[in-house]
Amino acid sequence: MATQVFIVRHAMPSADGITLSERGAEDARKIAELLAPENIHAVISSPSEKAIRTVQQIADHAGIDVMIDKAFDERPIGKSGIDFEAALTKLWEDPSFAFEGGESNVTAQRRAIDALNGVLTQYEGKNVVIGTHANMTVLMLNYFDGKYGLPFWKQLSIPDVFKLTFDGQTLLNISRVWKDGKAPAAEQCGN
């Protein structure tokens, strides 16, 4: 039996960057409706409030608690002295590089993939939601397919949802199930 992992990039934050905006709260509701038929067995989230609030209604619908896992928290960029996008460009150009106080792509990706492998072992044959962030979403997808990189990160919507289907630890498919405020007809992203 396949394991399905839904990676949910958090919804639009409010001006404080912590909670969800009105639009973000509405999108979180839409994601919960979208995933309601999926028989979700576990909901795991970054400790970030915006990530938790994005997946909370999914857990409520399933009658389960949101479990927190710091491994899915956003990776710190660190002190770069340059704007955010320029810093990300540097990090993607040299995956082993890290700014002072930050994480390299290699380190952040390893953290997330180790946690994802634990999820695949613990919830084999089940349906799991992981609430996370843009960088971590793309780093996890990139682990399986190098076409997911900085250009793909720039195309993410807020929120975004990807379904990864596994047989054991082997990825079978990646599909995008949310894009720009609606659910596309299972847009295939390759594997």
mmCIF file of C-alpha atoms in Angstrom:
data_model
loop_
_atom_site.group_PDB
_atom_site.id
_atom_site.type_symbol
_atom_site.label_atom_id
_atom_site.label_comp_id
_atom_site.label_asym_id
_atom_site.label_seq_id
_atom_site.Cartn_x
_atom_site.Cartn_y
_atom_site.Cartn_z
ATOM 1 C CA MET A 1 0.000 0.000 0.000
ATOM 2 C CA ALA A 2 1.354 3.425 -0.974
ATOM 3 C CA THR A 3 2.195 6.154 1.502
ATOM 4 C CA GLN A 4 0.999 9.617 0.520
ATOM 5 C CA VAL A 5 2.710 12.689 1.946
ATOM 6 C CA PHE A 6 1.115 16.081 1.383
ATOM 7 C CA ILE A 7 3.688 18.844 1.751
ATOM 8 C CA VAL A 8 1.874 22.085 2.564
ATOM 9 C CA ARG A 9 3.704 25.375 2.202
ATOM 10 C CA HIS A 10 2.124 27.742 4.739
ATOM 11 C CA ALA A 11 -0.594 30.209 3.749
ATOM 12 C CA MET A 12 -0.203 34.001 3.500
ATOM 13 C CA PRO A 13 1.022 35.450 6.809
ATOM 14 C CA SER A 14 -0.296 38.654 8.300
ATOM 15 C CA ALA A 15 1.860 41.791 8.448
ATOM 16 C CA ASP A 16 3.548 40.490 11.621
ATOM 17 C CA GLY A 17 4.857 37.483 9.661
ATOM 18 C CA ILE A 18 3.718 35.155 12.436
ATOM 19 C CA THR A 19 -0.029 34.561 12.192
ATOM 20 C CA LEU A 20 -2.140 34.132 9.059
ATOM 21 C CA SER A 21 -3.706 37.012 7.184
ATOM 22 C CA GLU A 22 -7.429 36.959 6.434
ATOM 23 C CA ARG A 23 -6.635 35.557 2.993
ATOM 24 C CA GLY A 24 -4.252 33.025 4.556
ATOM 25 C CA ALA A 25 -6.946 31.821 6.949
ATOM 26 C CA GLU A 26 -9.378 31.419 4.044
ATOM 27 C CA ASP A 27 -6.790 29.484 2.017
ATOM 28 C CA ALA A 28 -6.105 27.235 5.038
ATOM 29 C CA ARG A 29 -9.838 26.455 5.111
ATOM 30 C CA LYS A 30 -9.771 25.635 1.378
ATOM 31 C CA ILE A 31 -6.780 23.325 1.848
ATOM 32 C CA ALA A 32 -8.608 21.513 4.649
ATOM 33 C CA GLU A 33 -11.594 21.029 2.322
ATOM 34 C CA LEU A 34 -9.315 19.866 -0.491
ATOM 35 C CA LEU A 35 -7.617 17.251 1.703
ATOM 36 C CA ALA A 36 -10.727 16.181 3.659
ATOM 37 C CA PRO A 37 -11.413 13.179 1.367
ATOM 38 C CA GLU A 38 -7.826 11.921 1.738
ATOM 39 C CA ASN A 39 -8.292 10.108 5.076
ATOM 40 C CA ILE A 40 -5.364 11.840 6.766
ATOM 41 C CA HIS A 41 -3.700 9.781 9.517
ATOM 42 C CA ALA A 42 -1.126 12.289 10.785
ATOM 43 C CA VAL A 43 -0.493 16.031 10.584
ATOM 44 C CA ILE A 44 3.040 17.192 11.327
ATOM 45 C CA SER A 45 4.127 20.825 11.264
ATOM 46 C CA SER A 46 7.027 23.148 11.615
ATOM 47 C CA PRO A 47 6.810 24.930 14.998
ATOM 48 C CA SER A 48 6.073 28.172 13.126
ATOM 49 C CA GLU A 49 2.626 29.517 14.016
ATOM 50 C CA LYS A 50 1.780 30.274 10.365
ATOM 51 C CA ALA A 51 2.603 26.679 9.385
ATOM 52 C CA ILE A 52 0.584 25.238 12.286
ATOM 53 C CA ARG A 53 -2.421 27.434 11.533
ATOM 54 C CA THR A 54 -2.284 26.412 7.877
ATOM 55 C CA VAL A 55 -2.675 22.700 8.711
ATOM 56 C CA GLN A 56 -4.728 22.908 11.942
ATOM 57 C CA GLN A 57 -8.110 22.526 10.215
ATOM 58 C CA ILE A 58 -6.857 19.416 8.408
ATOM 59 C CA ALA A 59 -6.021 17.868 11.791
ATOM 60 C CA ASP A 60 -9.341 19.045 13.258
ATOM 61 C CA HIS A 61 -11.257 17.399 10.404
ATOM 62 C CA ALA A 62 -9.319 14.150 10.937
ATOM 63 C CA GLY A 63 -9.848 14.295 14.720
ATOM 64 C CA ILE A 64 -6.117 14.302 15.475
ATOM 65 C CA ASP A 65 -3.577 16.693 16.954
ATOM 66 C CA VAL A 66 -0.939 18.565 15.000
ATOM 67 C CA MET A 67 2.458 17.126 15.916
ATOM 68 C CA ILE A 68 5.372 19.556 15.907
ATOM 69 C CA ASP A 69 8.714 18.665 14.319
ATOM 70 C CA LYS A 70 11.482 21.276 14.218
ATOM 71 C CA ALA A 71 13.070 19.417 11.303
ATOM 72 C CA PHE A 72 10.412 20.942 9.039
ATOM 73 C CA ASP A 73 11.015 24.511 10.258
ATOM 74 C CA GLU A 74 12.284 27.057 7.751
ATOM 75 C CA ARG A 75 15.990 27.060 7.309
ATOM 76 C CA PRO A 76 17.770 30.133 8.658
ATOM 77 C CA ILE A 77 19.481 32.158 5.938
ATOM 78 C CA GLY A 78 21.864 33.826 8.398
ATOM 79 C CA LYS A 79 23.653 37.154 8.123
ATOM 80 C CA SER A 80 24.293 37.676 4.434
ATOM 81 C CA GLY A 81 24.468 41.462 4.069
ATOM 82 C CA ILE A 82 22.498 41.137 0.819
ATOM 83 C CA ASP A 83 18.808 41.019 -0.015
ATOM 84 C CA PHE A 84 16.855 37.804 0.530
ATOM 85 C CA GLU A 85 16.630 36.723 -3.114
ATOM 86 C CA ALA A 86 20.344 37.379 -3.726
ATOM 87 C CA ALA A 87 21.143 35.339 -0.600
ATOM 88 C CA LEU A 88 18.979 32.455 -1.834
ATOM 89 C CA THR A 89 20.641 32.609 -5.243
ATOM 90 C CA LYS A 90 24.057 32.222 -3.586
ATOM 91 C CA LEU A 91 22.806 29.306 -1.486
ATOM 92 C CA TRP A 92 21.385 27.482 -4.529
ATOM 93 C CA GLU A 93 24.513 28.156 -6.609
ATOM 94 C CA ASP A 94 26.711 26.600 -3.922
ATOM 95 C CA PRO A 95 24.607 24.066 -1.967
ATOM 96 C CA SER A 96 27.333 23.528 0.653
ATOM 97 C CA PHE A 97 27.745 27.243 1.391
ATOM 98 C CA ALA A 98 26.164 28.813 4.482
ATOM 99 C CA PHE A 99 26.102 32.430 5.598
ATOM 100 C CA GLU A 100 27.113 33.145 9.206
ATOM 101 C CA GLY A 101 24.384 31.816 11.491
ATOM 102 C CA GLY A 102 22.570 30.119 8.603
ATOM 103 C CA GLU A 103 22.146 26.686 7.076
ATOM 104 C CA SER A 104 23.412 25.506 3.717
ATOM 105 C CA ASN A 105 21.061 23.805 1.280
ATOM 106 C CA VAL A 106 22.844 20.516 1.981
ATOM 107 C CA THR A 107 22.377 20.788 5.756
ATOM 108 C CA ALA A 108 18.749 21.965 5.611
ATOM 109 C CA GLN A 109 17.840 19.342 3.021
ATOM 110 C CA ARG A 110 19.432 16.547 5.075
ATOM 111 C CA ARG A 111 17.505 17.686 8.169
ATOM 112 C CA ALA A 112 14.179 17.591 6.299
ATOM 113 C CA ILE A 113 14.845 14.346 4.426
ATOM 114 C CA ASP A 114 15.929 12.535 7.590
ATOM 115 C CA ALA A 115 12.637 13.598 9.183
ATOM 116 C CA LEU A 116 10.666 12.658 6.055
ATOM 117 C CA ASN A 117 12.270 9.192 6.051
ATOM 118 C CA GLY A 118 11.165 8.803 9.673
ATOM 119 C CA VAL A 119 7.622 9.758 8.667
ATOM 120 C CA LEU A 120 7.688 7.205 5.825
ATOM 121 C CA THR A 121 8.771 4.472 8.232
ATOM 122 C CA GLN A 122 6.323 5.366 11.007
ATOM 123 C CA TYR A 123 3.317 5.953 8.730
ATOM 124 C CA GLU A 124 3.914 3.427 5.970
ATOM 125 C CA GLY A 125 0.731 2.933 3.941
ATOM 126 C CA LYS A 126 -0.894 6.000 5.518
ATOM 127 C CA ASN A 127 -1.678 9.571 4.424
ATOM 128 C CA VAL A 128 0.330 12.293 6.148
ATOM 129 C CA VAL A 129 0.340 16.094 5.951
ATOM 130 C CA ILE A 130 3.544 18.067 6.600
ATOM 131 C CA GLY A 131 3.174 21.813 7.195
ATOM 132 C CA THR A 132 6.337 23.650 6.253
ATOM 133 C CA HIS A 133 7.865 26.589 4.380
ATOM 134 C CA ALA A 134 8.861 27.522 0.830
ATOM 135 C CA ASN A 135 12.575 26.744 1.085
ATOM 136 C CA MET A 136 11.987 23.465 2.874
ATOM 137 C CA THR A 137 9.300 22.432 0.379
ATOM 138 C CA VAL A 138 11.631 22.966 -2.573
ATOM 139 C CA LEU A 139 14.626 21.408 -0.802
ATOM 140 C CA MET A 140 12.603 18.245 -0.130
ATOM 141 C CA LEU A 141 11.359 18.083 -3.736
ATOM 142 C CA ASN A 142 14.896 18.827 -4.991
ATOM 143 C CA TYR A 143 16.232 15.806 -3.116
ATOM 144 C CA PHE A 144 14.136 13.588 -5.401
ATOM 145 C CA ASP A 145 14.464 15.604 -8.610
ATOM 146 C CA GLY A 146 17.032 18.292 -9.409
ATOM 147 C CA LYS A 147 14.569 20.239 -11.551
ATOM 148 C CA TYR A 148 13.156 21.647 -8.306
ATOM 149 C CA GLY A 149 15.459 24.545 -7.548
ATOM 150 C CA LEU A 150 15.490 28.316 -7.245
ATOM 151 C CA PRO A 151 13.452 28.943 -10.444
ATOM 152 C CA PHE A 152 10.793 26.556 -9.104
ATOM 153 C CA TRP A 153 10.885 28.285 -5.689
ATOM 154 C CA LYS A 154 10.062 31.554 -7.476
ATOM 155 C CA GLN A 155 6.936 29.917 -8.954
ATOM 156 C CA LEU A 156 5.482 28.652 -5.672
ATOM 157 C CA SER A 157 2.153 30.030 -4.631
ATOM 158 C CA ILE A 158 1.265 30.994 -1.057
ATOM 159 C CA PRO A 159 0.070 28.456 0.054
ATOM 160 C CA ASP A 160 1.044 25.508 -2.108
ATOM 161 C CA VAL A 161 0.431 21.772 -1.746
ATOM 162 C CA PHE A 162 2.303 18.823 -3.245
ATOM 163 C CA LYS A 163 1.403 15.147 -3.009
ATOM 164 C CA LEU A 164 4.321 12.733 -2.900
ATOM 165 C CA THR A 165 3.466 9.063 -3.334
ATOM 166 C CA PHE A 166 5.903 6.481 -1.988
ATOM 167 C CA ASP A 167 6.292 2.722 -2.027
ATOM 168 C CA GLY A 168 8.305 2.235 1.154
ATOM 169 C CA GLN A 169 11.111 4.819 0.855
ATOM 170 C CA THR A 170 10.925 4.918 -2.952
ATOM 171 C CA LEU A 171 9.246 7.954 -4.502
ATOM 172 C CA LEU A 172 6.721 6.996 -7.168
ATOM 173 C CA ASN A 173 5.271 10.381 -8.072
ATOM 174 C CA ILE A 174 5.052 14.073 -7.237
ATOM 175 C CA SER A 175 1.929 16.033 -8.130
ATOM 176 C CA ARG A 176 0.917 19.592 -7.355
ATOM 177 C CA VAL A 177 -2.572 19.660 -5.858
ATOM 178 C CA TRP A 178 -2.841 23.404 -5.229
ATOM 179 C CA LYS A 179 -1.860 26.354 -7.325
ATOM 180 C CA ASP A 180 -2.740 30.019 -7.046
ATOM 181 C CA GLY A 181 -5.818 29.611 -4.893
ATOM 182 C CA LYS A 182 -7.279 26.544 -6.540
ATOM 183 C CA ALA A 183 -6.687 22.871 -6.940
ATOM 184 C CA PRO A 184 -5.391 21.981 -10.422
ATOM 185 C CA ALA A 185 -6.289 18.651 -11.944
ATOM 186 C CA ALA A 186 -3.380 16.825 -10.265
ATOM 187 C CA GLU A 187 -0.640 18.656 -12.152
ATOM 188 C CA GLN A 188 2.147 16.161 -12.609
ATOM 189 C CA CYS A 189 5.567 17.380 -11.538
ATOM 190 C CA GLY A 190 7.570 14.289 -12.453
ATOM 191 C CA ASN A 191 9.366 12.039 -10.008
#
